[in-house]
Coordinates of C-alpha atoms in Angstrom, one line a residue:
M1 CA -7.8 -1.8 -59.0
A2 CA -8.3 -0.6 -55.5
K3 CA -10.5 -2.7 -53.3
K4 CA -13.8 -1.0 -52.6
R5 CA -14.2 -0.2 -48.8
S6 CA -17.2 -2.0 -47.4
R7 CA -20.1 0.1 -46.1
K8 CA -20.1 0.7 -42.4
S9 CA -23.0 -0.8 -40.4
P10 CA -25.4 1.7 -38.7
L11 CA -24.0 0.8 -35.3
E12 CA -20.4 1.4 -36.4
Q13 CA -21.5 4.7 -37.9
Q14 CA -23.2 5.6 -34.7
F15 CA -20.0 4.8 -32.7
D16 CA -18.0 7.0 -35.2
D17 CA -20.3 9.9 -34.7
A18 CA -20.5 9.6 -30.9
Q19 CA -19.1 12.4 -28.8
A20 CA -18.0 10.0 -26.1
P21 CA -14.8 7.9 -26.5
I22 CA -15.6 4.4 -27.7
Y23 CA -13.1 1.6 -28.6
L24 CA -12.8 -2.1 -28.8
I25 CA -10.1 -4.3 -27.3
D26 CA -9.8 -7.8 -28.8
A27 CA -9.0 -11.0 -26.9
S28 CA -5.2 -10.3 -27.1
R29 CA -5.8 -6.8 -25.6
A30 CA -5.1 -4.9 -28.8
I31 CA -7.1 -1.9 -29.7
V32 CA -8.9 -2.9 -32.9
Y33 CA -11.4 -0.1 -33.2
A34 CA -11.4 3.5 -31.9
N35 CA -13.7 6.4 -32.7
V36 CA -12.6 10.0 -33.3
A37 CA -13.7 11.1 -29.8
L38 CA -11.2 8.6 -28.3
A39 CA -8.4 9.8 -30.6
D40 CA -9.1 13.4 -29.7
W41 CA -9.1 12.5 -26.0
V42 CA -5.7 10.8 -26.0
G43 CA -4.3 13.4 -28.5
L44 CA -3.3 10.9 -31.3
E45 CA -4.5 10.0 -34.7
I46 CA -6.7 7.0 -35.0
E47 CA -4.0 5.2 -37.0
D48 CA -1.6 5.7 -34.1
V49 CA -4.1 4.2 -31.6
L50 CA -5.1 1.1 -33.5
G51 CA -3.0 -2.0 -32.9
R52 CA -1.7 -0.8 -29.5
R53 CA -1.7 -3.7 -27.0
V54 CA -2.6 -2.6 -23.5
E55 CA -2.0 -3.9 -20.0
Y56 CA -3.9 -3.5 -16.7
H57 CA -1.5 -1.4 -14.5
S58 CA -1.2 2.2 -13.4
A59 CA 2.5 2.7 -14.2
P60 CA 2.9 5.2 -17.1
G61 CA 4.0 3.1 -20.0
G62 CA 5.9 0.3 -18.3
S63 CA 7.0 -2.4 -20.8
S64 CA 3.7 -2.3 -22.5
E65 CA 3.4 -2.0 -26.2
G66 CA 0.6 0.5 -25.5
G67 CA 3.0 2.9 -23.9
L68 CA 1.1 5.8 -22.5
L69 CA -2.2 4.3 -23.8
T70 CA -1.9 1.3 -21.4
G71 CA -4.4 3.1 -19.1
L72 CA -7.1 2.2 -21.7
C73 CA -7.0 -1.4 -20.6
P74 CA -10.4 -2.6 -19.3
S75 CA -10.6 -4.4 -16.0
P76 CA -9.5 -8.1 -16.2
I77 CA -12.9 -8.9 -14.8
A78 CA -14.4 -7.6 -18.1
L79 CA -11.7 -9.5 -20.0
R80 CA -13.0 -12.7 -18.4
G81 CA -16.5 -12.0 -19.7
E82 CA -18.2 -10.1 -16.9
R83 CA -19.8 -6.7 -17.5
T84 CA -18.4 -4.1 -15.1
S85 CA -17.5 -0.5 -14.8
G86 CA -14.4 1.4 -13.9
A87 CA -12.1 4.1 -15.2
I88 CA -9.7 4.6 -18.1
S89 CA -6.8 7.0 -18.2
C90 CA -4.4 8.7 -20.5
V91 CA -1.6 11.3 -20.4
D92 CA -2.3 14.3 -22.6
R93 CA 0.2 16.4 -24.6
N94 CA 0.8 18.6 -21.5
G95 CA 1.7 15.6 -19.4
R96 CA -1.5 15.8 -17.5
L97 CA -3.2 12.6 -16.2
R98 CA -6.8 12.4 -17.4
R99 CA -9.3 9.9 -16.2
R100 CA -12.9 9.1 -17.2
G101 CA -15.5 6.7 -15.9
A102 CA -16.3 3.9 -18.4
E103 CA -18.5 0.9 -19.0
F104 CA -16.8 -2.4 -20.0
L105 CA -19.0 -4.6 -22.2
P106 CA -17.6 -8.0 -23.0
T107 CA -18.3 -9.6 -26.4
P108 CA -18.6 -13.4 -26.9
S109 CA -15.3 -13.8 -28.7
V110 CA -12.4 -15.9 -27.3
S111 CA -8.7 -15.9 -28.3
E112 CA -7.9 -18.7 -30.7
E113 CA -4.2 -18.6 -29.8
S114 CA -4.6 -20.6 -26.6
S115 CA -7.0 -23.3 -25.3
D116 CA -5.9 -22.5 -21.8
T117 CA -9.0 -21.0 -20.0
R118 CA -6.7 -19.0 -17.8
T119 CA -5.3 -17.1 -20.9
S120 CA -8.5 -16.9 -23.0
D121 CA -10.0 -13.5 -22.6
S122 CA -13.0 -11.9 -24.2
A123 CA -13.0 -8.9 -26.5
V124 CA -14.4 -5.8 -24.6
L125 CA -16.2 -2.8 -25.9
V126 CA -15.4 0.3 -23.8
Y127 CA -17.8 3.2 -23.6
A128 CA -16.4 6.2 -21.7
E129 CA -18.2 9.1 -20.2
L130 CA -18.3 12.6 -21.8
T131 CA -16.3 14.4 -19.1
D132 CA -13.1 13.8 -17.2
L133 CA -13.1 13.0 -13.5
G134 CA -11.6 15.7 -11.2
P135 CA -7.9 15.4 -10.1
T136 CA -8.9 13.8 -6.8
E137 CA -12.3 12.4 -7.8
L138 CA -12.8 8.6 -7.3
L139 CA -15.6 6.5 -8.6
P140 CA -18.0 5.2 -5.9
A141 CA -17.2 1.7 -4.8
Q142 CA -20.2 -0.6 -4.4
S143 CA -18.5 -3.9 -5.4
E144 CA -15.2 -5.7 -5.1
A145 CA -14.4 -4.8 -8.7
E146 CA -15.1 -1.1 -8.1
S147 CA -13.0 -1.2 -5.0
V148 CA -10.1 -2.4 -7.1
E149 CA -10.6 0.4 -9.5
R150 CA -10.4 2.9 -6.6
L151 CA -7.1 1.4 -5.5
R152 CA -5.8 1.6 -9.1
A153 CA -6.8 5.3 -9.3
Q154 CA -5.0 6.0 -6.0
L155 CA -1.9 4.3 -7.3
Q156 CA -2.0 6.4 -10.5
Q157 CA -2.3 9.6 -8.4
F158 CA 0.5 8.5 -6.1
R159 CA 2.9 7.8 -9.0
R160 CA 2.1 11.2 -10.5
D161 CA 2.7 12.9 -7.2
Q162 CA 5.9 11.0 -6.5
G163 CA 7.2 11.0 -10.0
Q164 CA 7.8 7.3 -9.9
S165 CA 6.9 4.7 -12.5
L166 CA 6.8 2.1 -9.7
P167 CA 6.1 3.3 -6.2
V168 CA 8.5 3.1 -3.2
E169 CA 6.5 0.8 -1.0
C170 CA 7.5 2.3 2.3
L171 CA 5.9 5.6 1.1
L172 CA 2.7 4.0 -0.3
G173 CA -0.4 3.9 1.9
E174 CA -2.8 6.0 3.9
S175 CA -1.8 5.1 7.5
N176 CA -0.6 7.9 9.8
A177 CA 2.9 6.4 10.0
T178 CA 3.2 6.3 6.2
A179 CA 1.9 9.8 5.8
K180 CA 4.5 11.0 8.3
L181 CA 7.3 9.3 6.5
R182 CA 6.2 10.9 3.2
R183 CA 6.4 14.3 4.8
Q184 CA 9.9 13.6 6.1
A185 CA 11.1 12.2 2.8
A186 CA 9.8 15.3 1.0
A187 CA 11.6 17.5 3.5
L188 CA 14.8 15.5 3.0
T189 CA 14.5 15.7 -0.8
A190 CA 14.2 19.5 -0.6
S191 CA 17.0 20.0 1.9
G192 CA 19.7 18.0 0.2
A193 CA 21.0 17.0 3.7
N194 CA 22.8 13.8 4.7
A195 CA 20.4 11.3 6.3
L196 CA 20.2 8.0 8.1
L197 CA 17.3 5.8 6.9
V198 CA 16.4 3.1 9.4
G199 CA 14.2 0.1 8.5
P200 CA 14.0 -3.7 8.8
P201 CA 15.3 -6.0 6.2
G202 CA 13.1 -5.9 3.1
G203 CA 11.7 -2.6 4.5
G204 CA 12.5 -0.6 1.3
V205 CA 14.9 1.9 2.8
E206 CA 17.4 1.4 -0.1
E207 CA 14.7 2.1 -2.6
L208 CA 13.6 5.1 -0.6
A209 CA 17.2 6.5 -0.6
S210 CA 17.5 6.0 -4.4
S211 CA 14.1 7.7 -4.8
I212 CA 15.2 10.7 -2.7
F213 CA 18.4 11.0 -4.8
Q214 CA 16.4 10.9 -8.1
R215 CA 13.8 13.4 -6.9
S216 CA 16.4 15.9 -5.6
Q217 CA 17.0 16.9 -9.2
P218 CA 20.8 16.9 -8.9
G219 CA 21.2 17.3 -12.7
A220 CA 22.9 15.2 -15.3
T221 CA 26.3 15.5 -13.6
A222 CA 25.1 13.8 -10.4
K223 CA 26.2 10.3 -9.5
L224 CA 24.8 7.8 -7.0
L225 CA 27.4 5.4 -5.5
P226 CA 25.9 2.4 -3.7
L227 CA 28.2 0.8 -1.2
D228 CA 27.3 -2.1 1.0
A229 CA 29.0 -2.1 4.4
A230 CA 28.0 -5.6 5.0
L231 CA 30.2 -6.7 2.0
L232 CA 33.0 -4.2 2.2
D233 CA 35.3 -3.3 5.1
A234 CA 36.2 0.3 6.0
E235 CA 39.3 0.3 3.8
Q236 CA 37.5 -0.9 0.8
L237 CA 34.7 1.6 1.3
S238 CA 37.2 4.4 1.7
D239 CA 39.0 3.4 -1.6
A240 CA 35.7 3.3 -3.5
V241 CA 34.7 6.8 -2.2
R242 CA 38.1 8.2 -3.1
D243 CA 38.0 6.7 -6.6
A244 CA 34.4 8.0 -7.2
T245 CA 35.2 11.6 -6.1
A246 CA 38.6 11.7 -7.9
A247 CA 37.4 10.2 -11.2
D248 CA 35.5 13.3 -12.3
P249 CA 35.6 16.2 -9.8
S250 CA 33.0 18.1 -11.7
R251 CA 30.3 15.5 -10.9
S252 CA 28.5 15.7 -7.6
V253 CA 28.4 12.4 -5.8
T254 CA 25.8 11.0 -3.5
I255 CA 27.0 7.9 -1.5
L256 CA 24.4 5.3 -0.7
L257 CA 26.0 3.6 2.3
Q258 CA 24.0 0.5 2.9
N259 CA 24.0 -1.4 6.2
V260 CA 26.1 1.1 7.9
D261 CA 25.5 -0.6 11.3
A262 CA 27.5 -3.6 10.0
L263 CA 30.8 -1.7 10.3
T264 CA 32.9 -2.1 13.4
A265 CA 33.5 0.9 15.6
E266 CA 37.0 1.2 14.3
G267 CA 35.8 1.1 10.7
Q268 CA 33.1 3.7 11.4
T269 CA 35.7 6.1 12.8
T270 CA 38.0 5.6 9.7
L271 CA 35.1 6.2 7.3
A272 CA 33.8 9.2 9.2
R273 CA 37.2 10.8 9.0
L274 CA 37.2 10.4 5.2
L275 CA 33.6 11.6 4.7
G276 CA 34.1 14.6 6.9
S277 CA 37.0 15.8 4.8
L278 CA 35.1 15.7 1.5
R279 CA 33.1 18.6 0.1
D280 CA 30.0 18.4 -2.1
V281 CA 29.5 14.8 -1.2
R282 CA 26.1 13.8 0.1
V283 CA 25.7 10.6 2.2
L284 CA 22.4 8.6 2.5
A285 CA 23.0 5.8 4.9
T286 CA 20.7 2.8 5.7
A287 CA 20.6 0.6 8.8
S288 CA 18.4 -2.3 9.8
S289 CA 18.6 -2.0 13.6
E290 CA 16.2 0.3 15.2
D291 CA 18.9 2.1 17.2
P292 CA 22.1 1.7 15.1
P293 CA 25.3 1.5 17.2
L294 CA 27.1 4.3 15.5
V295 CA 30.1 6.1 16.9
N296 CA 29.6 9.8 17.4
A297 CA 31.9 10.8 14.6
L298 CA 30.0 8.8 11.9
H299 CA 26.6 9.7 13.5
T300 CA 27.4 13.4 13.1
V301 CA 28.3 12.9 9.4
V302 CA 25.4 10.6 8.2
A303 CA 22.5 11.4 10.6
T304 CA 21.8 15.0 10.0
L305 CA 18.2 13.7 9.6
T306 CA 17.0 10.3 10.6
L307 CA 14.0 8.6 9.0
H308 CA 12.3 5.5 10.3
A309 CA 10.5 3.2 7.9
V310 CA 7.6 1.3 9.6
P311 CA 7.7 -2.5 9.3
L312 CA 5.0 -3.9 7.0
A313 CA 3.6 -6.0 9.9
D314 CA 2.7 -2.6 11.6
R315 CA 1.0 -1.2 8.5
K316 CA -1.8 -3.6 7.9
S317 CA -4.2 -0.8 6.9
D318 CA -1.9 -0.1 3.9
L319 CA -2.0 -3.7 2.7
P320 CA -4.8 -3.3 0.1
L321 CA -2.9 -0.5 -1.7
L322 CA 0.4 -2.3 -1.4
A323 CA -1.0 -5.6 -2.7
Q324 CA -2.7 -3.8 -5.6
S325 CA 0.7 -2.3 -6.5
C326 CA 2.3 -5.7 -6.5
V327 CA -0.5 -7.2 -8.7
E328 CA 0.0 -4.4 -11.2
Q329 CA 3.8 -4.9 -11.2
A330 CA 3.1 -8.6 -12.0
N331 CA 0.8 -7.6 -14.8
I332 CA 3.5 -5.7 -16.7
G333 CA 4.6 -7.9 -19.6
A334 CA 2.4 -10.8 -18.5
E335 CA 0.1 -12.7 -20.8
R336 CA -2.6 -13.0 -18.1
Q337 CA -3.9 -9.9 -16.4
I338 CA -5.2 -9.9 -12.9
A339 CA -7.5 -7.2 -11.5
G340 CA -6.5 -7.3 -7.8
V341 CA -6.7 -9.2 -4.6
S342 CA -10.1 -10.4 -3.2
A343 CA -11.3 -9.2 0.2
A344 CA -11.0 -12.8 1.5
A345 CA -7.4 -13.0 0.3
L346 CA -6.6 -9.6 1.8
D347 CA -7.9 -10.9 5.2
Q348 CA -5.3 -13.8 4.9
L349 CA -2.5 -11.4 4.0
A350 CA -3.3 -9.3 7.1
L351 CA -2.9 -12.3 9.4
Y352 CA 0.7 -13.0 8.2
S353 CA 3.6 -11.4 10.0
W354 CA 5.7 -10.5 6.9
P355 CA 9.2 -11.1 8.3
G356 CA 10.6 -10.4 4.8
G357 CA 8.9 -7.1 4.5
F358 CA 7.9 -5.6 1.1
A359 CA 10.2 -8.0 -0.8
E360 CA 8.3 -10.9 0.6
L361 CA 5.0 -9.3 -0.2
R362 CA 6.1 -8.9 -3.9
S363 CA 7.2 -12.5 -4.0
V364 CA 3.9 -13.8 -2.5
I365 CA 1.7 -11.7 -4.9
A366 CA 3.9 -12.8 -7.9
A367 CA 3.4 -16.4 -7.0
A368 CA -0.3 -16.0 -6.5
H369 CA -0.5 -14.1 -9.9
L370 CA 0.8 -17.3 -11.6
Q371 CA -1.6 -19.5 -9.7
A372 CA -4.8 -17.4 -10.2
T373 CA -7.4 -18.9 -12.5
S374 CA -9.9 -16.0 -12.1
A375 CA -9.7 -12.3 -12.5
M376 CA -8.9 -11.8 -8.8
I377 CA -6.4 -13.5 -6.5
E378 CA -8.3 -15.7 -4.1
P379 CA -7.2 -17.3 -0.8
S380 CA -6.5 -20.6 -2.5
D381 CA -4.0 -18.9 -4.9
L382 CA -1.8 -17.7 -2.0
P383 CA 1.3 -19.7 -1.0
M384 CA 0.8 -22.3 1.7
L385 CA 2.9 -20.4 4.2
V386 CA 0.4 -17.5 4.1
Q387 CA -2.6 -19.8 4.2
Q388 CA -1.1 -21.5 7.3
A389 CA -1.0 -18.2 9.1
T390 CA -4.9 -18.1 8.9
L391 CA -5.1 -21.6 10.3
A392 CA -2.6 -20.7 13.1
A393 CA -4.7 -17.7 14.0
E394 CA -7.9 -19.8 14.2
L395 CA -6.2 -22.3 16.4
A396 CA -4.4 -19.8 18.6
P397 CA -5.0 -20.5 22.4
R398 CA -7.7 -18.5 23.9
D399 CA -7.1 -16.3 26.9
R400 CA -7.4 -18.5 30.0
T401 CA -6.7 -15.9 32.7
P402 CA -7.9 -17.5 36.0
I403 CA -10.8 -15.9 37.9
V404 CA -10.1 -15.4 41.6
L405 CA -13.5 -16.1 43.1
D406 CA -13.1 -14.1 46.3
N407 CA -12.0 -11.0 44.5
Y408 CA -14.8 -11.4 42.0
L409 CA -17.4 -11.7 44.7
A410 CA -15.9 -8.8 46.7
T411 CA -16.2 -6.6 43.5
I412 CA -19.9 -7.5 43.1
E413 CA -20.6 -6.9 46.9
R414 CA -19.0 -3.5 46.8
E415 CA -21.0 -2.5 43.8
L416 CA -24.3 -3.6 45.5
V417 CA -23.4 -1.7 48.7
E418 CA -22.5 1.5 46.7
R419 CA -25.9 1.3 44.8
A420 CA -27.8 0.9 48.1
L421 CA -26.0 3.9 49.7
E422 CA -26.7 6.0 46.6
Q423 CA -30.4 5.0 46.6
S424 CA -30.7 5.8 50.4
G425 CA -28.9 9.0 50.2
G426 CA -26.2 7.7 52.5
N427 CA -28.6 6.7 55.3
K428 CA -27.1 3.7 56.9
A429 CA -30.4 2.3 58.4
E430 CA -32.1 2.6 55.0
T431 CA -29.1 1.1 53.3
A432 CA -29.2 -1.9 55.7
R433 CA -32.9 -2.4 55.1
L434 CA -32.4 -2.3 51.3
L435 CA -29.7 -4.9 51.6
G436 CA -31.7 -7.1 54.0
M437 CA -29.3 -6.9 56.9
T438 CA -29.0 -5.3 60.4
R439 CA -27.1 -2.0 60.8
P440 CA -24.2 -3.6 62.8
R441 CA -23.8 -6.2 60.1
L442 CA -23.8 -3.4 57.5
Y443 CA -21.0 -1.6 59.4
R444 CA -18.9 -4.7 59.5
R445 CA -19.3 -5.1 55.7
L446 CA -18.4 -1.5 55.2
A447 CA -15.3 -1.9 57.3
R448 CA -14.2 -5.0 55.4
L449 CA -14.7 -3.2 52.1
G450 CA -12.7 -0.2 53.3
M451 CA -15.9 2.0 53.0
L452 CA -16.3 3.0 56.6
D453 CA -15.6 6.6 57.6
A454 CA -13.8 7.6 60.8
E455 CA -17.0 8.7 62.6
A456 CA -18.8 5.4 62.1
E457 CA -21.1 4.0 64.7
P458 CA -19.9 0.9 66.8
T459 CA -20.6 -2.4 65.2
D460 CA -21.7 -4.3 68.3
E461 CA -25.1 -5.9 67.9

């Protein structure tokens, strides 16, 4: 005999009938309740929504069990038991990113699977708004949690624009230098030309080159051939190029020539001769030195366009967005979810010089993600190397430029004389009276200060 379904409570019935999307995430971040309005919004049946486990990141899908529903994950601040607001997102049947403001209401339940307070999250009831946000509309930020939500929304839009599940860091940010590089990368993607990408170690130029290849839409027959000139000599590089182009002539080949500035001048000439003889082969080369020492023949082949990636140390205004991206990468597949980086921790990150570039930033945020005991990464969670940068800045020697007293006094005297001359309308006698000195003495002062004209009166008293 079939078990009789229990009657719904008045509150549950009210949720079912609501026009706004409402759903409940349990302590393991699985969707355990969803109303019809939510199912309609995400374009799925309720049965296909229930049981999905979501994560707090803006990459579409990632490794999450929630797939495209992972944008429904509430802020980790709410998961830790604090009521907050933010935005949820989904991708509809047409591939369009949809976002809505939402309230996150924690419930007093705790995961029974772990006694570790760092992994024990609350269940959260999510109540979304009735209408979608506009394509570029951001929620107003009045708190640190809301500032994190704005960064997350910016990352979502960036990934949609760039077509990347994880962003290329050297293109991510709002600084003028980053915006310029994005425009250059877009032009290179559209042109299909050879290019030289210059950036410091860890600067992300290899990832940028791969992204340009992927976004050029070369088709299923295209092939990317990464070759590192720091590991292979000119002969080995030439053999690899010949093998790749001869293996399947019908496939177009893009050669990613990494660390091209590591080749000797002779090796560059040899490689340039081979590359110049090939047709339908694109070359994207990378170099770490700002002005790579390339021979003319190779420069002509690989540097049709040259792009310069700005070092992370010179892009401090982009750090909040970059750090948020690293946090969300660390959230993918992780048991504990972190909302973002606190303002105090961002201040410490800005004081560090980042010699390892974006790779070092990812490593630092990943380590802090493991250390964090709250929903935000705090200064105490950062590696000691970064914390010491703050201490070094506080103890930096102050400017002790010596003051030359005679020059300082002469400057003051000149300013006083100029004021008196202006006040007297240039009358020397009145100027002398205002300064409390005789006219001959005034003339001597004017001569010493280089302010005496050629027709000046004699200075004898």
